[in-house]
Coordinates of C-alpha atoms in Angstrom, one line a residue:
K1 CA -1.4 -8.2 -32.7
L2 CA -2.5 -11.4 -32.9
I3 CA -3.0 -11.3 -29.3
L4 CA -4.6 -7.7 -29.6
L5 CA -7.6 -9.0 -32.7
D6 CA -7.9 -12.5 -30.7
S7 CA -9.0 -10.3 -27.1
L8 CA -11.6 -7.9 -30.0
L9 CA -13.0 -11.1 -31.3
Q10 CA -13.5 -12.7 -28.5
E11 CA -16.0 -9.2 -26.9
R12 CA -17.4 -9.2 -29.8
Q13 CA -18.9 -12.3 -29.9
M14 CA -19.4 -12.0 -26.0
E15 CA -21.4 -8.8 -26.5
A16 CA -23.1 -10.5 -30.0
L17 CA -24.3 -13.3 -27.6
D18 CA -25.4 -10.7 -24.4
R19 CA -24.1 -13.4 -21.8
V20 CA -21.3 -11.9 -20.5
L21 CA -21.9 -7.8 -19.7
F22 CA -18.9 -7.2 -18.0
R23 CA -14.5 -7.8 -18.5
V24 CA -11.7 -8.1 -16.2
T25 CA -9.0 -5.2 -17.1
E26 CA -6.7 -3.9 -15.0
N27 CA -4.1 -1.1 -14.8
E28 CA -2.2 0.8 -12.7
E29 CA -4.8 3.5 -10.7
D30 CA -7.3 0.5 -9.9
G31 CA -5.6 -3.3 -10.3
R32 CA -7.8 -5.5 -11.5
H33 CA -11.3 -4.0 -12.1
L34 CA -14.5 -4.5 -13.6
V35 CA -16.4 -2.6 -16.8
A36 CA -19.1 -2.8 -18.2
L37 CA -19.5 -4.0 -22.1
R38 CA -22.3 -2.5 -23.0
D39 CA -25.0 0.4 -21.7
L40 CA -26.4 -0.7 -18.9
E41 CA -29.9 0.1 -18.0
P42 CA -31.1 0.4 -15.0
G43 CA -31.6 -2.8 -13.0
E44 CA -30.0 -5.0 -15.1
L45 CA -28.1 -7.9 -13.8
I46 CA -24.4 -7.6 -14.2
F47 CA -23.4 -11.0 -12.7
S48 CA -24.9 -13.4 -10.1
E49 CA -22.1 -15.7 -7.8
H50 CA -21.8 -17.5 -4.4
P51 CA -18.6 -16.3 -2.4
V52 CA -16.1 -19.0 -1.6
A53 CA -15.7 -18.3 2.0
V54 CA -18.6 -16.0 4.7
G55 CA -18.8 -15.8 7.9
P56 CA -20.7 -13.9 10.5
G57 CA -19.0 -10.5 11.2
D58 CA -18.3 -9.7 15.0
A59 CA -22.2 -11.6 15.9
Q60 CA -22.9 -13.4 18.2
G61 CA -25.5 -15.5 19.3
V62 CA -25.8 -16.7 15.6
C63 CA -24.9 -20.5 13.5
I64 CA -21.5 -19.4 12.5
V65 CA -22.4 -21.0 9.2
C66 CA -25.7 -19.6 7.9
C67 CA -25.3 -16.8 10.2
L68 CA -28.6 -17.3 11.2
P69 CA -29.4 -16.3 14.8
N70 CA -28.2 -19.3 17.0
T71 CA -28.2 -19.3 21.0
K72 CA -28.7 -22.9 22.1
D73 CA -27.2 -25.5 19.1
V74 CA -23.5 -25.9 19.2
C75 CA -21.5 -28.4 17.7
N76 CA -21.0 -31.2 19.8
R77 CA -17.6 -32.0 18.4
C78 CA -16.5 -28.6 18.7
W79 CA -18.2 -26.3 21.0
W80 CA -19.1 -23.2 18.8
P81 CA -22.6 -22.1 18.0
V82 CA -23.2 -24.1 14.9
C83 CA -27.6 -24.8 14.3
E84 CA -28.5 -28.7 13.7
E85 CA -29.3 -28.6 10.0
C86 CA -25.4 -27.0 9.5
T87 CA -23.7 -29.1 12.1
N88 CA -23.0 -32.0 9.0
T89 CA -22.4 -29.2 5.9
S90 CA -18.7 -29.5 4.0
V91 CA -18.1 -25.7 5.4
H92 CA -18.1 -26.8 9.5
Q93 CA -16.6 -30.5 8.5
D94 CA -13.7 -28.6 7.2
E95 CA -12.9 -26.5 10.3
C96 CA -14.2 -28.7 12.9
R97 CA -11.2 -29.5 14.7
T98 CA -9.3 -26.5 14.0
L99 CA -12.1 -25.1 16.1
S100 CA -11.8 -27.0 18.9
S101 CA -9.0 -25.6 19.9
C102 CA -10.3 -22.8 20.3
A103 CA -13.8 -22.9 21.9
A104 CA -15.2 -20.5 25.0
K105 CA -13.1 -21.2 28.0
E106 CA -15.7 -19.4 30.4
P107 CA -19.8 -18.5 30.1
D108 CA -18.8 -14.9 29.2
F109 CA -16.0 -15.2 27.0
R110 CA -16.7 -13.7 24.0
L111 CA -15.8 -16.4 20.7
P112 CA -13.9 -14.6 18.0
T113 CA -16.1 -14.6 15.6
Q114 CA -14.5 -11.8 13.9
F115 CA -12.0 -14.5 12.6
I116 CA -13.5 -17.0 11.0
L117 CA -14.4 -15.2 7.8
C118 CA -10.6 -15.3 7.8
L119 CA -10.2 -18.7 8.7
R120 CA -12.0 -20.0 6.2
A121 CA -10.3 -18.0 4.1
V122 CA -6.7 -19.3 5.0
L123 CA -7.6 -22.9 5.0
L124 CA -8.7 -22.0 1.2
K125 CA -4.8 -22.6 0.3
K126 CA -6.0 -26.2 -0.6
N127 CA -7.2 -25.0 -3.6
L128 CA -4.8 -23.4 -5.2
R129 CA -6.9 -22.1 -8.9
V130 CA -9.0 -20.3 -6.0
W131 CA -5.9 -19.5 -3.6
D132 CA -4.5 -17.7 -6.2
K133 CA -7.8 -16.1 -7.5
L134 CA -8.4 -14.7 -3.4
I135 CA -5.0 -13.9 -3.3
S136 CA -5.6 -10.9 -5.5
L137 CA -8.4 -9.1 -4.2
G138 CA -6.0 -8.0 -1.7
S139 CA -4.2 -5.5 -4.3
H140 CA -6.6 -2.3 -5.6
G141 CA -4.1 -0.4 -7.4
L142 CA -3.1 3.1 -5.9
Q143 CA -6.6 2.6 -4.1
S144 CA -4.0 0.2 -1.5
I145 CA -2.8 1.6 1.4
P146 CA 1.1 0.4 0.9
H147 CA 1.8 -1.5 4.2
P148 CA 4.8 -2.9 4.7
T149 CA 5.4 -6.2 6.6
Q150 CA 6.6 -4.6 9.7
A151 CA 3.5 -2.1 10.0
F152 CA 1.1 -5.0 10.0
L153 CA 2.8 -6.9 12.3
Q154 CA 2.3 -3.9 14.2
D155 CA -1.0 -3.0 13.8
P156 CA -3.1 -4.2 16.5
N157 CA -5.9 -6.5 14.3
F158 CA -3.5 -8.0 12.4
R159 CA -1.3 -9.4 15.8
L160 CA -5.2 -10.5 17.1
F161 CA -6.2 -12.5 13.9
N162 CA -2.0 -13.8 13.7
T163 CA -2.6 -15.0 17.6
F164 CA -5.9 -17.0 16.9
I165 CA -4.9 -18.6 13.7
R166 CA -1.6 -19.6 14.7
E167 CA -2.0 -20.4 18.6
D168 CA -5.8 -20.2 19.1
C169 CA -6.2 -23.1 16.2
G170 CA -2.7 -24.0 15.8
L171 CA -1.9 -23.8 12.9
S172 CA 1.3 -23.6 11.2
V173 CA 0.9 -20.6 8.9
P174 CA 3.4 -18.4 6.9
T175 CA 3.3 -14.7 7.5
E176 CA 3.1 -14.0 4.1
D177 CA -0.3 -16.1 4.3
L178 CA -1.6 -14.5 6.9
I179 CA -1.2 -10.7 5.8
S180 CA -2.5 -12.3 1.8
V181 CA -5.5 -13.2 3.1
H182 CA -6.1 -10.1 6.1
K183 CA -5.4 -8.0 3.4
A184 CA -7.7 -9.8 0.4
V185 CA -10.4 -9.5 3.1
Q186 CA -10.4 -5.9 5.1
S187 CA -10.4 -4.5 1.4
S188 CA -12.5 -7.2 -0.2
S189 CA -14.9 -8.8 2.1
M190 CA -18.7 -7.5 1.3
A191 CA -20.5 -7.6 4.3
S192 CA -24.8 -7.5 3.5
R193 CA -28.3 -8.8 5.2
A194 CA -30.1 -10.8 3.6
G195 CA -33.1 -13.2 5.6
G196 CA -32.4 -11.1 9.2
R197 CA -28.5 -12.0 9.1
Q198 CA -25.4 -10.2 8.6
I199 CA -23.2 -11.9 6.1
E200 CA -19.4 -10.7 5.6
G201 CA -18.6 -13.2 2.5
I202 CA -15.6 -13.3 0.1
Y203 CA -16.7 -13.4 -3.4
L204 CA -14.1 -13.5 -6.1
Q205 CA -15.7 -11.0 -9.0
G206 CA -17.7 -9.4 -7.2
G207 CA -13.9 -8.3 -5.5
L208 CA -12.9 -6.5 -8.2
L209 CA -15.7 -4.0 -8.5
T210 CA -13.8 -0.8 -8.1
H211 CA -14.7 1.3 -5.0
S212 CA -16.0 4.5 -5.3
C213 CA -18.5 6.8 -2.9
I214 CA -21.3 7.3 -5.7
Q215 CA -21.4 3.6 -6.8
N216 CA -22.9 2.6 -9.5
T217 CA -24.2 -1.1 -8.8
R218 CA -26.5 -2.7 -6.0
T219 CA -25.4 -5.4 -4.5
V220 CA -28.2 -7.4 -3.1
T221 CA -28.3 -11.2 -1.3
K222 CA -30.6 -13.8 -1.9
G223 CA -31.0 -17.6 -0.7
K224 CA -29.7 -19.2 2.3
T225 CA -26.2 -20.0 0.8
P226 CA -25.9 -17.0 -0.2
K227 CA -25.9 -15.5 -3.5
M228 CA -25.0 -12.3 -4.7
Y229 CA -26.6 -10.8 -7.1
V230 CA -24.9 -7.2 -8.5
Y231 CA -27.3 -4.9 -10.2
S232 CA -26.7 -1.7 -12.3
S233 CA -28.3 1.0 -10.1
V234 CA -28.1 3.9 -12.5
F235 CA -27.3 4.0 -16.0
I236 CA -23.7 2.6 -16.8
R237 CA -22.3 3.5 -20.3
K238 CA -20.0 0.9 -22.5
G239 CA -16.5 0.7 -21.4
E240 CA -16.7 2.1 -17.3
K241 CA -16.2 1.0 -14.1
L242 CA -18.7 -0.7 -12.1
T243 CA -18.6 0.8 -8.8
Y244 CA -19.7 -0.6 -5.0
C245 CA -18.8 1.3 -1.9
K246 CA -17.8 -0.6 1.9
L247 CA -19.6 2.0 3.7
P248 CA -23.4 1.5 5.7
E249 CA -23.8 5.0 5.7
V250 CA -22.0 7.2 2.8
V251 CA -24.3 9.9 1.9
A252 CA -24.2 11.0 5.4
T253 CA -20.7 10.4 5.5
G254 CA -18.0 13.6 5.4
T255 CA -14.5 13.1 2.8
V256 CA -12.4 13.2 5.9
E257 CA -14.7 10.7 8.2
R258 CA -15.5 8.4 5.1
R259 CA -11.6 8.2 4.4
R260 CA -10.5 7.5 8.2
Q261 CA -13.0 4.6 7.8
L262 CA -11.5 3.0 4.6
R263 CA -8.0 3.2 6.0
D264 CA -9.7 0.0 8.3
S265 CA -10.5 -1.3 4.8
L266 CA -6.6 -0.5 4.0
L267 CA -8.1 1.0 0.9
D268 CA -7.2 5.5 -0.1
C269 CA -10.5 5.9 -2.0
Q270 CA -9.7 8.2 -4.9
C271 CA -13.2 8.8 -6.1
S272 CA -14.7 11.9 -7.8
R273 CA -16.6 12.9 -4.5
C274 CA -13.1 12.0 -2.0
R275 CA -10.7 14.7 -4.9
D276 CA -13.7 17.1 -5.4
P277 CA -13.7 19.6 -2.4
S278 CA -17.1 20.3 -2.9
E279 CA -18.0 16.6 -3.1
C280 CA -18.9 16.8 -6.6
G281 CA -21.4 20.4 -5.4
A282 CA -23.1 18.4 -2.9
H283 CA -21.1 20.3 0.3
T284 CA -21.1 17.7 2.8
S285 CA -18.3 18.8 4.7
S286 CA -18.0 22.6 3.4
L287 CA -18.6 25.4 6.9
Y288 CA -19.8 28.8 6.2
C289 CA -16.9 31.4 5.8
Q290 CA -17.4 33.9 9.7
R291 CA -16.1 36.8 7.6
C292 CA -18.6 36.6 4.2
E293 CA -20.3 33.7 4.7
G294 CA -18.9 32.4 1.9
V295 CA -19.0 28.0 1.9
C296 CA -15.6 26.6 3.0
V297 CA -13.6 23.6 1.6
P298 CA -11.2 21.7 2.4
L299 CA -7.5 22.2 -0.6
T300 CA -6.8 19.1 -0.5
P301 CA -9.4 16.7 0.8
T302 CA -7.3 13.5 0.0
G303 CA -4.0 14.2 1.3
G304 CA -4.9 14.2 5.0
E305 CA -4.8 17.2 7.3
C306 CA -5.3 20.4 5.3
S307 CA -6.3 23.9 4.9
W308 CA -9.8 25.2 4.1
E309 CA -10.6 28.3 2.3
C310 CA -13.4 29.9 1.4
L311 CA -14.5 29.7 -2.2
N312 CA -15.7 34.3 -2.3
C313 CA -13.2 35.4 -0.3
G314 CA -10.1 33.4 -0.2
E315 CA -10.1 33.4 3.9
K316 CA -8.1 30.3 5.0
I317 CA -8.8 28.0 8.3
S318 CA -6.6 25.7 9.7
S319 CA -8.0 21.9 10.1
Q320 CA -7.5 21.8 13.4
F321 CA -9.8 24.5 13.6
V322 CA -12.2 23.1 12.0
N323 CA -12.0 19.9 13.7
T324 CA -12.2 21.4 17.3
L325 CA -15.6 23.5 15.8
L326 CA -17.4 20.1 14.7
L327 CA -16.1 18.7 17.8
G328 CA -17.7 21.3 20.0
I329 CA -20.9 20.8 18.2
K330 CA -21.2 17.4 18.3
E331 CA -20.6 17.6 22.3
N332 CA -23.5 20.3 22.3
T333 CA -26.1 18.4 20.4
R334 CA -25.9 15.4 23.3
E335 CA -27.1 17.7 25.4
F336 CA -29.9 18.5 23.3
K337 CA -33.8 17.2 25.0
G338 CA -37.4 17.2 24.0
S339 CA -38.9 15.1 20.8
R340 CA -36.8 14.3 17.4
S341 CA -38.6 16.9 15.7
S342 CA -37.7 19.7 18.7
R343 CA -34.0 18.8 18.7
Y344 CA -34.1 18.6 14.8
Q345 CA -35.5 22.2 14.2
R346 CA -33.1 23.3 17.7
F347 CA -29.9 21.8 16.0
R348 CA -30.9 23.2 12.3
E349 CA -31.3 26.8 13.5
E350 CA -28.1 27.3 15.6
N351 CA -25.9 25.4 13.0
R352 CA -27.9 26.9 9.9
K353 CA -25.1 29.7 9.8
I354 CA -21.5 27.7 10.7
L355 CA -22.7 24.3 8.8
H356 CA -23.6 24.2 4.7
P357 CA -27.2 22.8 4.9
N358 CA -26.0 19.6 3.0
H359 CA -23.1 19.6 5.9
Y360 CA -23.3 15.2 6.7
L361 CA -24.2 17.2 10.9
Q362 CA -27.2 18.6 9.4
T363 CA -27.2 15.3 7.3
G364 CA -27.0 12.8 10.0
E365 CA -29.6 14.6 12.1
R366 CA -31.8 15.5 9.0
A367 CA -32.2 11.9 7.9
R368 CA -32.6 10.5 12.4
F369 CA -35.1 12.7 12.6
F370 CA -37.3 11.8 8.7
L371 CA -36.3 7.7 9.1
Q372 CA -37.7 7.7 12.5
F373 CA -41.3 7.2 11.9
S374 CA -44.2 7.6 13.9
S375 CA -48.5 7.1 12.7
D376 CA -49.7 9.6 15.2
S377 CA -47.1 12.2 14.3
S378 CA -49.1 15.8 13.5
V379 CA -50.0 16.9 10.3
D380 CA -47.4 19.8 11.3
E381 CA -44.6 17.0 12.1
A382 CA -45.6 15.3 9.3
L383 CA -45.1 18.2 7.0
L384 CA -41.3 19.4 8.9
R385 CA -40.4 15.2 8.2
I386 CA -42.3 15.8 3.4
S387 CA -39.5 18.8 3.8
A388 CA -36.9 17.1 5.3
G389 CA -37.5 14.1 2.9
K390 CA -37.5 15.8 0.0
D391 CA -33.9 17.8 0.8
L392 CA -32.2 14.1 1.6
L393 CA -33.5 13.0 -1.3
E394 CA -32.6 15.5 -3.4
L395 CA -28.5 14.7 -1.8
V396 CA -29.4 11.2 -2.3
D397 CA -30.1 11.8 -5.9
L398 CA -26.2 13.3 -5.9
L399 CA -24.4 10.6 -3.9
D400 CA -26.6 7.6 -3.7
P401 CA -28.6 7.5 -6.9
G402 CA -30.6 5.3 -8.7
L403 CA -31.8 2.4 -7.1
S404 CA -29.5 2.1 -3.8
I405 CA -31.7 0.9 -1.0
F406 CA -31.0 4.3 0.5
R407 CA -32.9 6.0 -2.3
E408 CA -35.3 3.3 -1.6
S409 CA -35.4 3.8 2.2
I410 CA -36.0 7.8 1.6
L411 CA -38.4 7.0 -1.0
V412 CA -41.0 4.6 0.8
N413 CA -41.2 7.0 3.8
L414 CA -41.3 10.2 1.8
G415 CA -44.3 8.7 0.7
T416 CA -45.6 7.8 4.0
S417 CA -45.5 10.9 5.1
L418 CA -47.5 12.3 1.8
Q419 CA -50.4 10.1 3.0
I420 CA -50.7 11.4 6.3
L421 CA -51.2 14.4 4.8
L422 CA -53.1 12.9 2.4
S423 CA -55.6 11.5 5.3
D424 CA -55.5 14.5 7.4
Q425 CA -56.9 16.5 4.5
I426 CA -59.9 13.9 3.5
V427 CA -60.6 14.4 7.0
K428 CA -61.1 17.8 7.3
K429 CA -62.3 17.9 3.6
Q430 CA -65.3 15.8 5.4
T431 CA -65.7 17.9 8.2
G432 CA -65.6 21.3 7.1
D433 CA -62.1 22.0 9.2
D434 CA -60.5 24.9 7.9
G435 CA -56.4 24.7 6.4
C436 CA -57.9 22.7 3.8
L437 CA -55.8 22.3 0.7
E438 CA -56.9 23.7 -2.9
D439 CA -57.9 20.8 -5.1
K440 CA -55.0 21.3 -7.1
Q441 CA -52.6 20.8 -3.8
V442 CA -54.7 18.5 -3.0
Y443 CA -53.9 16.6 -6.2
A444 CA -50.1 17.2 -6.5
V445 CA -49.4 15.8 -2.5
F446 CA -51.3 12.4 -4.6
R447 CA -49.0 12.8 -7.4
D448 CA -45.4 13.3 -5.2
A449 CA -47.0 10.3 -3.2
M450 CA -47.9 7.8 -6.3
F451 CA -44.0 8.6 -7.8
C452 CA -42.3 7.9 -4.5
F453 CA -43.4 4.4 -4.4
K454 CA -43.5 3.9 -8.3
E455 CA -39.7 4.8 -7.9
A456 CA -39.4 2.8 -4.6
R457 CA -40.9 -1.0 -6.2
L458 CA -38.4 -0.5 -9.2
A459 CA -35.4 -0.7 -6.1
A460 CA -37.3 -2.9 -4.0
V461 CA -38.1 -5.7 -7.1
L462 CA -34.1 -6.4 -6.8
E463 CA -34.3 -7.5 -3.2
E464 CA -37.1 -10.5 -4.5
D465 CA -36.4 -13.4 -2.6
P466 CA -38.5 -16.5 -3.2
D467 CA -36.4 -18.1 0.3
T468 CA -37.4 -15.5 2.0
V469 CA -39.9 -16.1 4.6
G470 CA -42.7 -12.5 5.4
E471 CA -44.3 -9.7 3.6
S472 CA -41.9 -9.1 0.5
P473 CA -41.0 -4.8 0.2
V474 CA -42.7 -4.8 -2.9
H475 CA -45.7 -6.3 -1.4
A476 CA -46.1 -3.7 1.2
I477 CA -45.5 -0.7 -1.7
D478 CA -47.9 -2.4 -3.9
E479 CA -50.4 -2.3 -0.4
N480 CA -49.3 1.6 -0.3
L481 CA -50.0 1.9 -3.7
K482 CA -53.7 0.3 -3.7
I483 CA -54.5 2.9 -1.0
L484 CA -53.4 5.8 -2.5
E485 CA -56.2 4.8 -5.8
E486 CA -59.3 4.2 -3.1
M487 CA -57.9 7.7 -0.9
R488 CA -57.5 9.6 -4.6
D489 CA -61.5 7.9 -5.6
Y490 CA -63.1 9.3 -2.7
Y491 CA -61.2 12.7 -2.2
E492 CA -63.5 13.0 -5.8
S493 CA -66.5 11.5 -4.9
Q494 CA -66.0 14.4 -2.2
I495 CA -65.2 16.6 -4.5
D496 CA -68.3 15.7 -6.3

């Protein structure tokens, strides 16, 4: 009772100080994870932290320490790509002698940069406090896929990692330690882009974010170090789990494909989207029933291969039929010729009676058309792009809502497409051409464009980084808002 009382008092004290916005808790379902200590508004900084280890992923032609592009500088001791500024850093000094054993042996030999992060994690064992926390990141409760030792020893990725550490680097590391590192890195490392570089890092707090295919946080990496900032992307209630998604393209990916990709991270996602046959009403995997035109969904989406059933007439179809059908559609799409606009319209028309409008194949084609922006697009194409953007935004508001990077991208592109339409209308107003929208319609377009840029700005503010050289996303959005104001003033002067 005293322990419980102390815990409650500590929580109340932290809430009163308003400094700690989360706490670590543990249960069978999620293992150790983070929950909010109070209600969090969108855009609140929950915490920030430096990584205990960082790596370049599988990128070539970059410095393995700072991960910035580097095609000429190498360390004169280990001959790995390390820029002059990073050669004498403590990070590289610790690993330099080890890496000298496995330098490139031939000019076209690809360096195994994908194992740099794992190597740095292995070398952390000298710090037992950090090591224990790092190893615990490999357990995510029921979301962790159980893997016996023998299964790891037969896994191709683990075997390559094992060979790199033991044979290439010449380190004598127990198998159980290598398995623990492999599990922690695969399931809890976090990839990000910052300052024009791809970074993969291990964060002792960030690694405790619960995986979910509808995340409620946004992670932003800033600075050269790099430091990760975790913000609330939507309103989060007190006691709610803090969630994060490892997949870069979560919206236009169906449950089967998402779960296949997550298995590579040793995760068996149990989020609300994965468990729901309709994917929380988004229907990104749903097909149309060929018997009654109802919607067919998988009966047990988290159970592997399963039957599909029409929600209207109860007609069942096998997963094998669904897989074959989707494969045929993908193969047929590869033969499409013409512009992105014509390909998108053809795909939509040919599959409108087979795939739900939000099906991930439909969404993927829609996103490729919408995000492939061209300043010389025709008005008809701009109108089609606006329609596609609004459909995407509606779906994103379900699956990746709030201040997410994908929603920000959709809003910026949609606002820009609306600007093109407005420019056309202003020119037509000047020349007296036919096809002008009514004034109230033009003002509605101005309103929508303003909304898009202002909403995008709320998300872009989270990316502000004083260490980044060049124009910031916020500055670019502010310029668009200024142009819109000038366009509206000019349009009103034409009316007068």
